[in-house]
PDB file of C-alpha atoms in Angstrom:
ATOM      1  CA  UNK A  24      -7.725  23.338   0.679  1.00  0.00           C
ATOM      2  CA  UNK A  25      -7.604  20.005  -0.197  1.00  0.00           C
ATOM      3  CA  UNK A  26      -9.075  17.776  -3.231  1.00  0.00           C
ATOM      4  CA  UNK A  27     -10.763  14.642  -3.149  1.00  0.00           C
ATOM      5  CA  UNK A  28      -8.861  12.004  -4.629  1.00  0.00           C
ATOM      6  CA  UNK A  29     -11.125  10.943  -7.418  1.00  0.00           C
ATOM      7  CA  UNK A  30     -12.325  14.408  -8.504  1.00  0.00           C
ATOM      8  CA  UNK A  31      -8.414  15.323  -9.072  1.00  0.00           C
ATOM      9  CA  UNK A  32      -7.676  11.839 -11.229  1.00  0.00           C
ATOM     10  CA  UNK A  33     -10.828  13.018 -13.482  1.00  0.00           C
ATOM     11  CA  UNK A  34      -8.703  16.412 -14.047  1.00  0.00           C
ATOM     12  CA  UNK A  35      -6.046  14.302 -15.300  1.00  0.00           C
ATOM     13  CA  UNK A  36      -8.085  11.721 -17.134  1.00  0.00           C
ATOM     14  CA  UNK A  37      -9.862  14.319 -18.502  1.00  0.00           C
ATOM     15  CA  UNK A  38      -6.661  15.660 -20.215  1.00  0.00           C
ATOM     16  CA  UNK A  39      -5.910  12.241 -20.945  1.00  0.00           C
ATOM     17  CA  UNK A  40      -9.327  11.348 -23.163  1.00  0.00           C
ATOM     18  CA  UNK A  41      -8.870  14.751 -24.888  1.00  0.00           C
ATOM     19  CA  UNK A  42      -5.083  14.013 -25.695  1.00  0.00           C
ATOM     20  CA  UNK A  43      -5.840  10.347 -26.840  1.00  0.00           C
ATOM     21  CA  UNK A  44      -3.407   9.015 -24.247  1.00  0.00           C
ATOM     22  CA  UNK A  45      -3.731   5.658 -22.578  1.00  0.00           C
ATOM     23  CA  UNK A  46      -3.598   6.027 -19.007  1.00  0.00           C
ATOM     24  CA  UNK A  47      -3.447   2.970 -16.870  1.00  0.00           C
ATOM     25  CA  UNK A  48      -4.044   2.179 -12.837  1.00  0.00           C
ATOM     26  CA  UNK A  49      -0.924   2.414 -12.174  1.00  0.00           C
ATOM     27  CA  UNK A  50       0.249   5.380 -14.281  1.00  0.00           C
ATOM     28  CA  UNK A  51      -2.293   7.189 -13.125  1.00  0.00           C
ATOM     29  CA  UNK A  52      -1.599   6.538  -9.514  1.00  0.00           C
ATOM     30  CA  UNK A  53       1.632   7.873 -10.231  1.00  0.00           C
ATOM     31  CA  UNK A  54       0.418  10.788 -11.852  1.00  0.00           C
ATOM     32  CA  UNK A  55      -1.507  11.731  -9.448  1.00  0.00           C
ATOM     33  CA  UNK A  56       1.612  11.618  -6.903  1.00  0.00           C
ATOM     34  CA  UNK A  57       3.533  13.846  -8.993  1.00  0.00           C
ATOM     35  CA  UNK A  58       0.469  16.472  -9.244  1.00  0.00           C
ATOM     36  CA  UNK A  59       0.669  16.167  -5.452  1.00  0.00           C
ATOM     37  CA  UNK A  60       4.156  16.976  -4.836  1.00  0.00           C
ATOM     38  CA  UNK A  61       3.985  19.691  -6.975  1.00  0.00           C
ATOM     39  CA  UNK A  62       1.026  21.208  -5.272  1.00  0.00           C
ATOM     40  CA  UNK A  63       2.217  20.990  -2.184  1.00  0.00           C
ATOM     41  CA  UNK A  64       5.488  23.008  -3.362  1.00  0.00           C
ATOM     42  CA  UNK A  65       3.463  25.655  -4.969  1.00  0.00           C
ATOM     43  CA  UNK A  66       1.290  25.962  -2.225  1.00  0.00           C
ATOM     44  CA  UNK A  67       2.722  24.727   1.098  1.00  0.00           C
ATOM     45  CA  UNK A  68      -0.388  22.733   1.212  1.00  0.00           C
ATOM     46  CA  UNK A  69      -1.645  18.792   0.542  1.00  0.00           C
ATOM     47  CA  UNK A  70      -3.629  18.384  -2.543  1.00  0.00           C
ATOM     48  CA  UNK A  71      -5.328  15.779  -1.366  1.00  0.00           C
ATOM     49  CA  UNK A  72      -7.660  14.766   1.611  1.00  0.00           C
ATOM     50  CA  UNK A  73      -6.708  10.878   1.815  1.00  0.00           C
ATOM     51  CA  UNK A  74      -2.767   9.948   2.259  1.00  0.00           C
ATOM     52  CA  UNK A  75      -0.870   8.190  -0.258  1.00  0.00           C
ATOM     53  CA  UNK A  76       0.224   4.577   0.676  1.00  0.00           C
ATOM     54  CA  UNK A  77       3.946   3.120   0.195  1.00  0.00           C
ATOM     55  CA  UNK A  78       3.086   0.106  -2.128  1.00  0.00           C
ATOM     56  CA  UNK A  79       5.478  -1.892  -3.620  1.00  0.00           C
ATOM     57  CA  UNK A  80       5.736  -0.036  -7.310  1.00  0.00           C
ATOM     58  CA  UNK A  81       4.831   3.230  -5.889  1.00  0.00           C
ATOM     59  CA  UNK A  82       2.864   5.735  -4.174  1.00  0.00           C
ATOM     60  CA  UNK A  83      -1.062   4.285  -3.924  1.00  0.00           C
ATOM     61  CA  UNK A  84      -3.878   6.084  -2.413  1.00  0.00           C
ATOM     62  CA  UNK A  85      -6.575   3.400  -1.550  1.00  0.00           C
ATOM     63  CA  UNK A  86      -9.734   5.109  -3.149  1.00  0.00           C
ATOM     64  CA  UNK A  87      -7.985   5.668  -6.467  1.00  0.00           C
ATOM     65  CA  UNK A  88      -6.585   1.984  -6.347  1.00  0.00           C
ATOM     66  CA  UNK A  89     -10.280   0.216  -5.452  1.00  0.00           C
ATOM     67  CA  UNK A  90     -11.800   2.568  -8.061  1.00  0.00           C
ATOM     68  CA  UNK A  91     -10.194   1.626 -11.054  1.00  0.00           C
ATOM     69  CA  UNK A  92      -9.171  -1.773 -10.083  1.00  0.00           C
ATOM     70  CA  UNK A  93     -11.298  -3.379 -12.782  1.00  0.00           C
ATOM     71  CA  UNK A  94      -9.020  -2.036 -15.341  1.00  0.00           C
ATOM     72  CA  UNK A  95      -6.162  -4.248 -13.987  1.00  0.00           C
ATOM     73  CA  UNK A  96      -3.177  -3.272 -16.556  1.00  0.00           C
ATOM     74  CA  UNK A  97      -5.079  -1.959 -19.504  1.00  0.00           C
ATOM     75  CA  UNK A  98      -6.079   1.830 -19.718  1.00  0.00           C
ATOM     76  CA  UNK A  99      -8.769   3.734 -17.891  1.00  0.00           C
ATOM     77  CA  UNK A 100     -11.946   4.420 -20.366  1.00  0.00           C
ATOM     78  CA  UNK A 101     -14.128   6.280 -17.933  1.00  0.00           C
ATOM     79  CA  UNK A 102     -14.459   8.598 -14.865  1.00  0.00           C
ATOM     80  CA  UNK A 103     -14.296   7.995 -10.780  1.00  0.00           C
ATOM     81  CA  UNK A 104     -17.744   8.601  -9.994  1.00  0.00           C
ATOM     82  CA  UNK A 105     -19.069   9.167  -6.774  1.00  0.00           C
ATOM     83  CA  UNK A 106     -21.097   6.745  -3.753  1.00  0.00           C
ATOM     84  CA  UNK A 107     -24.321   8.490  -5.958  1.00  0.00           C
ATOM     85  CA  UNK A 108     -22.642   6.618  -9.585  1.00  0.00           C
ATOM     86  CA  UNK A 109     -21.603  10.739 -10.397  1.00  0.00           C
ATOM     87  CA  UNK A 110     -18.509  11.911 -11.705  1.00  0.00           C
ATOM     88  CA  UNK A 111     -17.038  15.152 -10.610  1.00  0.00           C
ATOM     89  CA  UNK A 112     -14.222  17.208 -11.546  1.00  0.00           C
ATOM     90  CA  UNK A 113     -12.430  20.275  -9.745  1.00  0.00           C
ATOM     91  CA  UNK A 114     -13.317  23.147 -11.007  1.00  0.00           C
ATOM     92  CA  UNK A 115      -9.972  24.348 -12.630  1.00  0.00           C
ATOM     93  CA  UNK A 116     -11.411  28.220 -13.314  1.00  0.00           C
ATOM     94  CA  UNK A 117     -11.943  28.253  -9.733  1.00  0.00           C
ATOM     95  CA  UNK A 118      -9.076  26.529  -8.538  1.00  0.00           C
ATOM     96  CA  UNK A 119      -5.906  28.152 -10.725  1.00  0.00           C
ATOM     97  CA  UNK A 120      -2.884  26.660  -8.547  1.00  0.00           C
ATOM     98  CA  UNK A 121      -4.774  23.296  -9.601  1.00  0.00           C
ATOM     99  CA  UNK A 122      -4.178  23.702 -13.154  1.00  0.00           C
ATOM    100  CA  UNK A 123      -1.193  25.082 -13.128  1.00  0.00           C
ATOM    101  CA  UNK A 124       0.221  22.297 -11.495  1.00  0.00           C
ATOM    102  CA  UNK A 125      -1.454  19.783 -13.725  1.00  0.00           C
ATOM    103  CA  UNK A 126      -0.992  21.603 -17.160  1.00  0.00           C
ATOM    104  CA  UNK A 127       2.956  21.246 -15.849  1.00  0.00           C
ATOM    105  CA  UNK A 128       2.901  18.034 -14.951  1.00  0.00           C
ATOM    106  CA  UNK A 129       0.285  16.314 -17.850  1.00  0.00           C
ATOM    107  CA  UNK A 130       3.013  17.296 -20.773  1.00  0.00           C
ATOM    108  CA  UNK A 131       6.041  16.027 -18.831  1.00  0.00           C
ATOM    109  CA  UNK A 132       3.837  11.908 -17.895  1.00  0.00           C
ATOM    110  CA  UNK A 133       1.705  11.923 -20.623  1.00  0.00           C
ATOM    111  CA  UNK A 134       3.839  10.062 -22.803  1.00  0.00           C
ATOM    112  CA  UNK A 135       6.055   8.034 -20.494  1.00  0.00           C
ATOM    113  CA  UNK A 136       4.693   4.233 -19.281  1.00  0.00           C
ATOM    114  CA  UNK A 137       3.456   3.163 -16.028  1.00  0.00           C
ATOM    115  CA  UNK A 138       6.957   0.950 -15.307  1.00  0.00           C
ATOM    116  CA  UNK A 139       8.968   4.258 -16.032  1.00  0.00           C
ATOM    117  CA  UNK A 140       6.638   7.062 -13.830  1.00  0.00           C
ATOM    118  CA  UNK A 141       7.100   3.590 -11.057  1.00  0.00           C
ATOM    119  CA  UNK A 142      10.874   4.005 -11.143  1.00  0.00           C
ATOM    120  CA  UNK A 143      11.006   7.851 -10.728  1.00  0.00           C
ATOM    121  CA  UNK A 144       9.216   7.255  -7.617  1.00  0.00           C
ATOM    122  CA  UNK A 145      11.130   4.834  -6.262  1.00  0.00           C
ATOM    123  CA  UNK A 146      14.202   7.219  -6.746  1.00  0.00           C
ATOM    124  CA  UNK A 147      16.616   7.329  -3.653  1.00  0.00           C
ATOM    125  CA  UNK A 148      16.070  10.027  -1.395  1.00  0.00           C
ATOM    126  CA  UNK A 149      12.177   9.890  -3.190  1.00  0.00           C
ATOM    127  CA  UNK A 150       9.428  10.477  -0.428  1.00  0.00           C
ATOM    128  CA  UNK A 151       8.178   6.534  -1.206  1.00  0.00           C
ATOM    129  CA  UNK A 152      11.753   5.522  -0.608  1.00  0.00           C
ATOM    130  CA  UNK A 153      11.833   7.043   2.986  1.00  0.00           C
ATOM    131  CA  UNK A 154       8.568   5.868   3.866  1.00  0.00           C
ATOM    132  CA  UNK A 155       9.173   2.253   1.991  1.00  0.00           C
ATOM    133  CA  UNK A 156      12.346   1.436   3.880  1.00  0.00           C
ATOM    134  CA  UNK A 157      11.213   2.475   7.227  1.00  0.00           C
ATOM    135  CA  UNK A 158       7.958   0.418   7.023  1.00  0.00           C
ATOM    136  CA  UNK A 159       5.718   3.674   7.705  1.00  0.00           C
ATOM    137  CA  UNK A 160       1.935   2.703   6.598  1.00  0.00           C
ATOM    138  CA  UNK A 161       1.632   6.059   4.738  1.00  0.00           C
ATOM    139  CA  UNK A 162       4.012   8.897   3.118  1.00  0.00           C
ATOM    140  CA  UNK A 163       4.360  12.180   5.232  1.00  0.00           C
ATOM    141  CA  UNK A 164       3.163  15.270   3.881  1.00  0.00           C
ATOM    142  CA  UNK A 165       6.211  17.004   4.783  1.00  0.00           C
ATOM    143  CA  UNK A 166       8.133  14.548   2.914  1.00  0.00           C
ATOM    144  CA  UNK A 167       5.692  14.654  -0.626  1.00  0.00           C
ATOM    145  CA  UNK A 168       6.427  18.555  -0.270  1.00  0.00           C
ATOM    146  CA  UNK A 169       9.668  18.290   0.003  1.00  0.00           C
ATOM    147  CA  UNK A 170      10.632  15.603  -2.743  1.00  0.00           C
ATOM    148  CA  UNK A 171      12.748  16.365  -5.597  1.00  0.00           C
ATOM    149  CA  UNK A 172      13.998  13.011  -7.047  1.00  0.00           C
ATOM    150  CA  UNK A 173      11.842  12.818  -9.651  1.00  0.00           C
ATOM    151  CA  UNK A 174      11.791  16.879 -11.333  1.00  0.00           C
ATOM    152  CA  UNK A 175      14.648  16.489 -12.985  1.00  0.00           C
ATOM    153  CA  UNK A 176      14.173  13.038 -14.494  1.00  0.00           C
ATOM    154  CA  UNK A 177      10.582  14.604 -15.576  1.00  0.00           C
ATOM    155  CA  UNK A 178      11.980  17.910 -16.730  1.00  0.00           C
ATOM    156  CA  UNK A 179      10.302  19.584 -14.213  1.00  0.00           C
ATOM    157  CA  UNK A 180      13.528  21.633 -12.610  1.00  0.00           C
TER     158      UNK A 180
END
């Protein structure tokens, strides 16, 4: 099953406004990459139903970057909201491999900067890398499951 983009950054936004921790564009594009990956380990599955994008400081998925756009560098003070001005999240009671991932993930980015959670992507043998240097328009599925370059620099092994 896969997420829409937006509902699954308001999971992690939502951690972030009860936490008190800024969360930027960027860093939260980058977030969002790492509660991919890890999804898609747990479950053999994509977490979300858009791709993600190789941009030049990281993994991008389009909705998520036109969405918060107006908050340039600074941090994120409110929800994606739908095409109806609504803001949804996924149901984490409902949707356990979900939170599991995210309550792994939230504690291991929370504190770290945009710049830094950039770098760990761009990590060699990093699903971005592969798809960077070849010129591919989006990152492979098979290759955001299968990326490791980053767990250990999170603390995620």
């Amino acid at each position: 099953m896969t997420f829409d983009a937006g509902q699954v950054c308001n999971n992690v936004l939502m951690r972030a406004f009860r936490d008190d921790f800024s969360v930027s564009p960027m860093k939260l594009q980058k977030i969002l990459y790492f509660v991919a990956s890890e999804y898609a380990k747990d479950t053999g599955e994509p977490l979300l139903s858009e791709p993600f994008q190789p941009w030049q400081y990281g993994p991008v998925v389009q909705s998520v970057y036109s969405e918060f756009k107006p908050f340039g560098g600074g941090p994120i003070r409110r929800y994606a909201k739908d095409s109806q001005g609504k803001a949804y999240i996924v149901a984490e009671d409902q949707n356990v491999k979900l939170r599991k991932v995210l309550d792994r993930v939230w504690p291991a980015v929370k504190s770290r900067s945009a710049v830094d959670l950039s770098r760990i992507t761009h990590l060699p043998g990093s699903a971005w890398r592969k798809a960077f240097d070849n010129s591919d328009r989006y990152i492979r599925d098979a290759d955001i499951e299968s990326d490791t370059s980053y767990r250990s620099r999170l603390g995620l092994d």
